[in-house]
Short mmCIF file of C-alpha atoms in Angstrom, two decimals:
data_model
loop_
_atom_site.label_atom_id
_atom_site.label_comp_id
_atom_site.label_asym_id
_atom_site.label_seq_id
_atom_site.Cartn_x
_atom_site.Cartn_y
_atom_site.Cartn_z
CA UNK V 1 -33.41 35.27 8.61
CA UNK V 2 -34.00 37.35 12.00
CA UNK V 3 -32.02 37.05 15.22
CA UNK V 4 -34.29 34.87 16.68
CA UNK V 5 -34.22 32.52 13.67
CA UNK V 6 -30.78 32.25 13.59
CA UNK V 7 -30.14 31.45 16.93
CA UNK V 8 -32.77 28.56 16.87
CA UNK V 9 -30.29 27.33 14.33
CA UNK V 10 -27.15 27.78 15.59
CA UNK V 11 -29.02 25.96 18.96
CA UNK V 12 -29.52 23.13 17.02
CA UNK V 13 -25.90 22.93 15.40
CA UNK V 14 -24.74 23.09 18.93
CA UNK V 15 -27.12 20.11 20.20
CA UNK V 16 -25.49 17.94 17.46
CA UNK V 17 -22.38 18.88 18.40
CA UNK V 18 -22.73 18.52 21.76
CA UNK V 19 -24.11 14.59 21.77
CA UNK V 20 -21.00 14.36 19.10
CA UNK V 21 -18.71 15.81 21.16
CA UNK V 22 -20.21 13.92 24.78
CA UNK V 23 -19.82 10.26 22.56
CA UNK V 24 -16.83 10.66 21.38
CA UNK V 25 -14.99 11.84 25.04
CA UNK V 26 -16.21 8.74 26.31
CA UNK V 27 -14.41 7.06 24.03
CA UNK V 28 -11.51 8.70 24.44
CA UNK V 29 -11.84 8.52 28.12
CA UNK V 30 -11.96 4.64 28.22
CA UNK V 31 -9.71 4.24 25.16
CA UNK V 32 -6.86 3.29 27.55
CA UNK V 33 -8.22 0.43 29.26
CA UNK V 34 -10.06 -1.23 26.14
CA UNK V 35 -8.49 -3.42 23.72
CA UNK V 36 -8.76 -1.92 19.95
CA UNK V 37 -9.45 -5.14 18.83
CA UNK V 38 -12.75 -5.43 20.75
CA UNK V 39 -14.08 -1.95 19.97
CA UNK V 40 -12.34 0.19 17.27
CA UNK V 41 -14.29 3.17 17.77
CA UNK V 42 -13.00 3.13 21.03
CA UNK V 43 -9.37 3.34 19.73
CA UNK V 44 -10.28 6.09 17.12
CA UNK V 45 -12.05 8.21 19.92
CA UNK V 46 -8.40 8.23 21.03
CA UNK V 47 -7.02 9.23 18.27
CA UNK V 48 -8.74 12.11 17.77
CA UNK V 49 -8.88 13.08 21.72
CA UNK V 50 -7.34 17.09 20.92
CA UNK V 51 -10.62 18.03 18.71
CA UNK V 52 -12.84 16.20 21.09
CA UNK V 53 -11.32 18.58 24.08
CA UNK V 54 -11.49 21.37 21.82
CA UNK V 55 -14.82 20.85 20.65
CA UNK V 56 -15.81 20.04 24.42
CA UNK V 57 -14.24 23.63 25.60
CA UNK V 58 -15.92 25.41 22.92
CA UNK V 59 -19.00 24.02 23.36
CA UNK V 60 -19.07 24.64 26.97
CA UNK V 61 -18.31 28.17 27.01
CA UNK V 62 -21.36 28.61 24.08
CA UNK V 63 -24.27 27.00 26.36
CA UNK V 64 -22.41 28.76 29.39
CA UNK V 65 -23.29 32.07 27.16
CA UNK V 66 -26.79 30.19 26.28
CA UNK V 67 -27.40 29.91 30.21
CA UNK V 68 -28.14 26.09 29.35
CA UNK V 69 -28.28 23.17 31.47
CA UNK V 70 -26.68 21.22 28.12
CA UNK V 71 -23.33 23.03 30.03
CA UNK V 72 -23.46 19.48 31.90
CA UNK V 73 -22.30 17.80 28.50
CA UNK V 74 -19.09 19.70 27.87
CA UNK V 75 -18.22 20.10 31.58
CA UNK V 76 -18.77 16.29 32.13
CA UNK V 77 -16.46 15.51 29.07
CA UNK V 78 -14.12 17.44 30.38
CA UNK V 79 -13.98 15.83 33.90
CA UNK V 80 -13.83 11.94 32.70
CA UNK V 81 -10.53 13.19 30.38
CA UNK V 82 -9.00 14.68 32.93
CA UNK V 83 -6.02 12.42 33.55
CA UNK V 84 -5.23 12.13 29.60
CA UNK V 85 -5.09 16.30 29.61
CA UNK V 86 -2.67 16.14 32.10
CA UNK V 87 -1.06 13.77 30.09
CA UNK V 88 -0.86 16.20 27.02
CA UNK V 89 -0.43 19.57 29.06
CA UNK V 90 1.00 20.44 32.72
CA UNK V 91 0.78 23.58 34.31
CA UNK V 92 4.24 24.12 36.20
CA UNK V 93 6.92 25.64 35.01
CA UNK V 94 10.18 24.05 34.41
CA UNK V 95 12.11 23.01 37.77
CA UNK V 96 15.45 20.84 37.91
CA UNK V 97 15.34 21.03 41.67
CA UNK V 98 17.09 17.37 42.73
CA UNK V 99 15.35 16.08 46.34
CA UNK V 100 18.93 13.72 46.37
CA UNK V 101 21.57 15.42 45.71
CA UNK V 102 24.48 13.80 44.68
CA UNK V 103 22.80 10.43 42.88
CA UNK V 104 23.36 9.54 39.66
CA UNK V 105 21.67 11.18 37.01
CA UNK V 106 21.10 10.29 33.48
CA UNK V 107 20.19 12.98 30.67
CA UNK V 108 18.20 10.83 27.95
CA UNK V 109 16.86 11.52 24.89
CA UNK V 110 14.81 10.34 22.32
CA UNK V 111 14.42 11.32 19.17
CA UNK V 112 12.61 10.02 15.37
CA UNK V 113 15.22 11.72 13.56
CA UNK V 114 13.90 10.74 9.62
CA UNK V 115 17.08 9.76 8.64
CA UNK V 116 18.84 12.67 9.20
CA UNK V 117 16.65 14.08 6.45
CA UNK V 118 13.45 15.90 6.79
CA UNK V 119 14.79 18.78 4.50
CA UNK V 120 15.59 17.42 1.42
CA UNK V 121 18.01 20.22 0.68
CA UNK V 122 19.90 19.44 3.43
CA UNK V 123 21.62 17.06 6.19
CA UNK V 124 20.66 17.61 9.77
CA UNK V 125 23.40 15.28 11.42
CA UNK V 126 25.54 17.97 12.40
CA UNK V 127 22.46 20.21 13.64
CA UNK V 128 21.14 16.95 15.92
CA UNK V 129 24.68 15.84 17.22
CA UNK V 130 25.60 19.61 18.24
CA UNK V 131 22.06 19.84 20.18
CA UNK V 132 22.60 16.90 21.82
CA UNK V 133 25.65 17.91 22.95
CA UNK V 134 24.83 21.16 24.09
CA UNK V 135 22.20 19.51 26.50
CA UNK V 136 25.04 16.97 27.86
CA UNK V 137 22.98 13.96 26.55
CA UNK V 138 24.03 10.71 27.91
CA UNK V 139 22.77 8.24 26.04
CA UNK V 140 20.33 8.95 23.21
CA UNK V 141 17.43 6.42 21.44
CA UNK V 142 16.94 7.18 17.52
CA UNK V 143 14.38 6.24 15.69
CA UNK V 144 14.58 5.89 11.83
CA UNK V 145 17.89 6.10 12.11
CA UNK V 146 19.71 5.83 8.91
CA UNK V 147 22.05 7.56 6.43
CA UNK V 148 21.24 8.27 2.86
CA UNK V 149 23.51 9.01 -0.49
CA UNK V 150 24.89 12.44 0.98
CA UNK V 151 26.34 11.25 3.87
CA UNK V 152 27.45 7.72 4.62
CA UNK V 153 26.77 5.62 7.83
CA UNK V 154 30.75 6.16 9.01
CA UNK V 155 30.72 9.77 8.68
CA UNK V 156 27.28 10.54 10.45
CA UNK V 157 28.45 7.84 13.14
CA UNK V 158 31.69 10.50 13.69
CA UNK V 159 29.49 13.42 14.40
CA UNK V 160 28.73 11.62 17.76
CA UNK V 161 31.89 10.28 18.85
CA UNK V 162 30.70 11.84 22.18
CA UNK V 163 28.90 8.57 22.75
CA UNK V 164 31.45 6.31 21.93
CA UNK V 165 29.59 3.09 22.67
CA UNK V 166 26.32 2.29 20.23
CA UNK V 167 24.02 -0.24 19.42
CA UNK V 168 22.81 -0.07 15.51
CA UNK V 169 20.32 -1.54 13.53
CA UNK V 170 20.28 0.11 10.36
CA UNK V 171 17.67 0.67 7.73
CA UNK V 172 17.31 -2.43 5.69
CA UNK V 173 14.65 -3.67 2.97
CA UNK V 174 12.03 -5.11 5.71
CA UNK V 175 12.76 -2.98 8.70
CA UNK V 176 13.37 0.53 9.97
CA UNK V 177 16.80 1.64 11.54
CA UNK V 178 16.94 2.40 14.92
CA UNK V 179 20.21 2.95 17.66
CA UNK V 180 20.91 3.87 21.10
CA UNK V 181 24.16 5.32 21.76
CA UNK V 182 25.37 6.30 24.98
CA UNK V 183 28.84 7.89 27.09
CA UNK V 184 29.06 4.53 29.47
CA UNK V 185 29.68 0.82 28.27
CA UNK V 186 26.46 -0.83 26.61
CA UNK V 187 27.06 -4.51 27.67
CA UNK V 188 24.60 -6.05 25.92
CA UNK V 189 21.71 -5.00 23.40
CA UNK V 190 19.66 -6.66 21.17
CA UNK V 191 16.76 -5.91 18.84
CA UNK V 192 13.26 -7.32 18.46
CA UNK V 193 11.44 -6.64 14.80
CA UNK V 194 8.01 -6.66 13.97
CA UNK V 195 6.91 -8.93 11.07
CA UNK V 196 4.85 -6.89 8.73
CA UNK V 197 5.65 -3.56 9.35
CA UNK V 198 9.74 -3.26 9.87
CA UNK V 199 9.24 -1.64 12.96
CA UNK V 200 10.77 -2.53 16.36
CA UNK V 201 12.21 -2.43 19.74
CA UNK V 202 16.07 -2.66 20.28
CA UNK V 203 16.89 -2.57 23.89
CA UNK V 204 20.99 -2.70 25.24
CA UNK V 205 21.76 -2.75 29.17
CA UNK V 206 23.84 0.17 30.09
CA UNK V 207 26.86 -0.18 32.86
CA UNK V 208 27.07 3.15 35.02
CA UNK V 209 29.98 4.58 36.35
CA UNK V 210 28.58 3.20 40.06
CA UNK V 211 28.26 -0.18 38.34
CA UNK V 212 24.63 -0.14 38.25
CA UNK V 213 23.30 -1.37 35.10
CA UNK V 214 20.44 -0.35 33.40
CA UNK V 215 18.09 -1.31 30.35
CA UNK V 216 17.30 1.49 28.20
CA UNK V 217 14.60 -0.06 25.72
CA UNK V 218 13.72 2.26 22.24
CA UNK V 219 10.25 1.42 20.27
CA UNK V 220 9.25 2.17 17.32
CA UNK V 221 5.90 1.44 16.88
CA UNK V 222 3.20 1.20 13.72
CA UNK V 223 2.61 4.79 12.00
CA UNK V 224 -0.97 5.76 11.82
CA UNK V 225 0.11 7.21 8.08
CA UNK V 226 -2.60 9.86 8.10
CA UNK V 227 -1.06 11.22 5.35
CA UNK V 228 -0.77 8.32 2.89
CA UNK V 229 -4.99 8.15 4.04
CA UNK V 230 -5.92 11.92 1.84
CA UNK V 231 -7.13 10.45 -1.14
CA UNK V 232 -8.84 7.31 0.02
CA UNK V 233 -12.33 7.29 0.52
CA UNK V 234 -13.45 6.64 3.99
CA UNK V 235 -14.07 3.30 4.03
CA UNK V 236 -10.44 2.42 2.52
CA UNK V 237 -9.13 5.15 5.14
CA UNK V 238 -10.76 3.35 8.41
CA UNK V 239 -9.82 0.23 7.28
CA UNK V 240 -6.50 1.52 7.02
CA UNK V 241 -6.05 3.44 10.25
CA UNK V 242 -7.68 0.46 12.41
CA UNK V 243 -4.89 -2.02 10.88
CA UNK V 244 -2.48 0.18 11.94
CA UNK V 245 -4.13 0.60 15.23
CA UNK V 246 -4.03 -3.45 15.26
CA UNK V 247 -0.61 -3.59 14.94
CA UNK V 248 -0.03 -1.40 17.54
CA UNK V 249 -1.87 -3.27 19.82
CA UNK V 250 0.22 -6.37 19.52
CA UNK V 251 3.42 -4.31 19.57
CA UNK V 252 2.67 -2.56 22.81
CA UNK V 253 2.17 -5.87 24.50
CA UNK V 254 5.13 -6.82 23.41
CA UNK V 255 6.97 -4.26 24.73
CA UNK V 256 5.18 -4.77 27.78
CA UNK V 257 6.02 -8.33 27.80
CA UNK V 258 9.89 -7.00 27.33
CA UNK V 259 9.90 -4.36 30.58
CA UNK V 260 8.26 -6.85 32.74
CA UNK V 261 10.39 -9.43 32.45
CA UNK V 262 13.12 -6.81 33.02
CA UNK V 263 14.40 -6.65 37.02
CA UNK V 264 17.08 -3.74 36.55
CA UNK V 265 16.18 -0.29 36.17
CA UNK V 266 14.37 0.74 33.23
CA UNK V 267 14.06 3.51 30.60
CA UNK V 268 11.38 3.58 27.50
CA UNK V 269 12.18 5.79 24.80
CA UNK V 270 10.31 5.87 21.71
CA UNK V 271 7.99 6.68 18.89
CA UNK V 272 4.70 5.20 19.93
CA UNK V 273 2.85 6.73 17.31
CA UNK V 274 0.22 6.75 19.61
CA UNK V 275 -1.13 9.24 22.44
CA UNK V 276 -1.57 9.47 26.12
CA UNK V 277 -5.35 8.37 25.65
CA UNK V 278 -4.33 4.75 23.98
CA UNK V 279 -4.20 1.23 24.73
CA UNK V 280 -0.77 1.64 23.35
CA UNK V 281 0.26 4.03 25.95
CA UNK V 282 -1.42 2.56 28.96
CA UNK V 283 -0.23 -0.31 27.96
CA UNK V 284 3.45 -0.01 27.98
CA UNK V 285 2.96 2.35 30.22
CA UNK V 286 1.10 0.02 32.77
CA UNK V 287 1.98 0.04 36.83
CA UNK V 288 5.44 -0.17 36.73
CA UNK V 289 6.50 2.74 34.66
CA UNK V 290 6.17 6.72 35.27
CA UNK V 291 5.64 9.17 32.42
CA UNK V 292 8.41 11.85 32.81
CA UNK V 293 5.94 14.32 31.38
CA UNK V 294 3.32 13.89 33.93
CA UNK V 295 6.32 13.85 36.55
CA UNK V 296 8.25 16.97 35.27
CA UNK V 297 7.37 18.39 31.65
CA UNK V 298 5.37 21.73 31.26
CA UNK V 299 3.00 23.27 29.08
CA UNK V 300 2.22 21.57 26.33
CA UNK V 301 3.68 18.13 25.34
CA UNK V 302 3.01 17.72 21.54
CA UNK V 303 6.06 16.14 19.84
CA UNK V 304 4.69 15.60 16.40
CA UNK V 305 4.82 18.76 13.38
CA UNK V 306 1.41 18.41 11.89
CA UNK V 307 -1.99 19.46 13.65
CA UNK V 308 -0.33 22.25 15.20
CA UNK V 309 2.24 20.52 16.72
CA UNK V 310 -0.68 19.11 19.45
CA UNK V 311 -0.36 15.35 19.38
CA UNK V 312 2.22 13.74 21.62
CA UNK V 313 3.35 10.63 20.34
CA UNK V 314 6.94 9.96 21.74
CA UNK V 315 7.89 9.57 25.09
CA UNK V 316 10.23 8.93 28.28
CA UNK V 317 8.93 6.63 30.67
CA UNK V 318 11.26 5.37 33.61
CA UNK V 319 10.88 2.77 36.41
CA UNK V 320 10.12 3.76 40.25
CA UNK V 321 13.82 3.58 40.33
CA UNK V 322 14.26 7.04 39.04
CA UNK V 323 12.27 10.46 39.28
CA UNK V 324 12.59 12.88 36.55
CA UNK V 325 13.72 16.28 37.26
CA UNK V 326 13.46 17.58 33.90
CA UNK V 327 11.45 16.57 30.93
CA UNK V 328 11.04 19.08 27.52
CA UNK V 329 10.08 18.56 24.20
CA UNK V 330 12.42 22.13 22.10
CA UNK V 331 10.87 22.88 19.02
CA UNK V 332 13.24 21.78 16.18
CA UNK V 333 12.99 21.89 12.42
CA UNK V 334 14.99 18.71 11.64
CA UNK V 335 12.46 16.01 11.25
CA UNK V 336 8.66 15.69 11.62
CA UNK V 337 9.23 14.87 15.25
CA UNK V 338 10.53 17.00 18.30
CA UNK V 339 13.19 15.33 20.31
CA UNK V 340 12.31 14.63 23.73
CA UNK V 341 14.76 14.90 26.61
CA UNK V 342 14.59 13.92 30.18
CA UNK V 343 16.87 14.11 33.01
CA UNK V 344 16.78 11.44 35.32
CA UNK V 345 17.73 10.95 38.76
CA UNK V 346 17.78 7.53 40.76
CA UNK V 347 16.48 7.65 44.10
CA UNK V 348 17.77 6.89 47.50
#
């Protein structure tokens, strides 16, 4: 095949990819504001919004190289995603700078800590209390939080004795543990479980030193369970991944439901199992809550281990009541998520 021959080809390969590419960013683009239940390509176009910028970048620099007007594709793909980019990736570098000194501020963290064990030659409570510590967490949202035969629930509950006051729900036959512990007086918590899928949200109002009191609310939302999809066929597999896109749905909402009903300050940790391009996220997200990453993180977001570390499913998101000085995502090896920590500050 000569030069001329192949390029024809390769042309073609890169029109196909292109109209794939252009159909699947509008998806993604809209994902936010559509309900999966509706449109469930819509919801997938989400989930799968890092290849389709990928693909969209590579593909523009090619017909940029071609001299092409298909250039107009890529570039326009770009441009509608814009917001959910910034969502995944900020260029600033870190800055703790506080515009009112003085006011209280919270360090929070959250953190899908697989029972304390992703390795399974080894115990990571010690590794995760110590880290939290060294970045003067004050109160701290787990997710699968539970204890297993090497270590039992009173022991691992001593390695944070730094946040003396906790609310626990622990791992159980129908539902996943989760726990928020924190260094000032929880007054009240309670938790809210999903029927079908053992997930939740367990919320507990916080007392400050000032006596302000505030609702820190931790979600664990519906797995997509890529994983357990490898060796279905792909019928089976979409099948799978919209249910699970279903039940997020109705979970969102109901954590929406939960922060607008709420009149103190709020905080929403969690593992959404979702990204910044889903109804999930927009939803809980909605007017009245800012995502610390778009407010103060840097670089890139990505919280979980697999696809090279890209996707970003867990979050910090605050009320107006606070702005976030300080929002990171450190690279650990103890579970299949990154913790996420944000320092908060409430305004004047």
């Amino acid at each position: 095949m000569n030069n001329s021959k192949l390029l024809a080809v390769m042309d073609y390969l890169a029109v196909a990819i292109t109209i794939l590419t252009f159909v699947f960013s509008v998806g993604s683009a809209i994902s936010g504001t559509v309900n999966p239940n509706h449109y469930t390509f819509v919801a997938i176009s989400g989930l799968v919004f890092p290849a389709t910028i990928l693909f969209s970048f590579v593909i523009f620099l090619y017909w940029a190289l071609r001299r092409s007007y298909l250039i107009l594709f890529p570039l326009v793909s770009l441009l509608i995603n814009f917001g959910p980019i910034f969502s995944n990736f900020q260029f600033r570098q870190e800055n703790i700078i506080s515009p009112f000194p003085g006011n209280q501020k919270l360090a929070v963290a959250s953190y899908n800590i697989h029972k304390f064990k992703y390795d399974e030659q080894s115990v990571s409570t010690y590794e995760i209390s110590e880290y939290l510590k060294s970045e003067n967490i004050q109160i701290a949202c787990f997710q699968e939080f539970g204890t297993n035969t090497v270590m039992p629930m009173r022991e691992a509950l001593a390695f944070f004795d730094y946040l003396p006051y906790k609310a626990i729900k622990e791992y159980s036959d129908d539902e996943m543990g989760m726990a928020i512990m924190s260094k000032y007086p929880i007054i009240k918590f309670d938790k809210i479980t999903f029927e079908d899928t053992g997930n939740g949200i367990l919320w507990a109002d916080i007392r400050l030193p000032d006596r302000k009191v505030v609702r820190v609310v931790n979600c664990h939302l519906q797995t997509t369970n890529y994983n357990q999809t490898k060796t279905m066929n792909l019928n089976v597999k979409l099948a799978f991944i919209k249910a699970n896109i279903l039940y997020r749905t109705f979970q969102a909402e109901t954590v929406k439901l939960l922060t607008d009903t709420t009149t103190t300050p709020i905080i929403v940790c969690g593992d959404f199992n979702d990204q910044p391009t889903s109804y999930t996220y927009s939803t809980i997200k909605g007017d009245k809550l800012v995502d610390g990453f778009r407010e103060a993180g840097s670089w890139l977001g990505g919280t979980y281990k697999y696809f090279w570390g890209i996707p970003r499913v867990d979050y910090i998101f605050h009320s107006k009541h606070f702005k976030s000085l300080q929002y990171k995502s450190d690279k650990k090896e103890w579970s299949d998520h990154n913790p996420v920590i944000s320092v908060l500050e409430f305004k004047n």
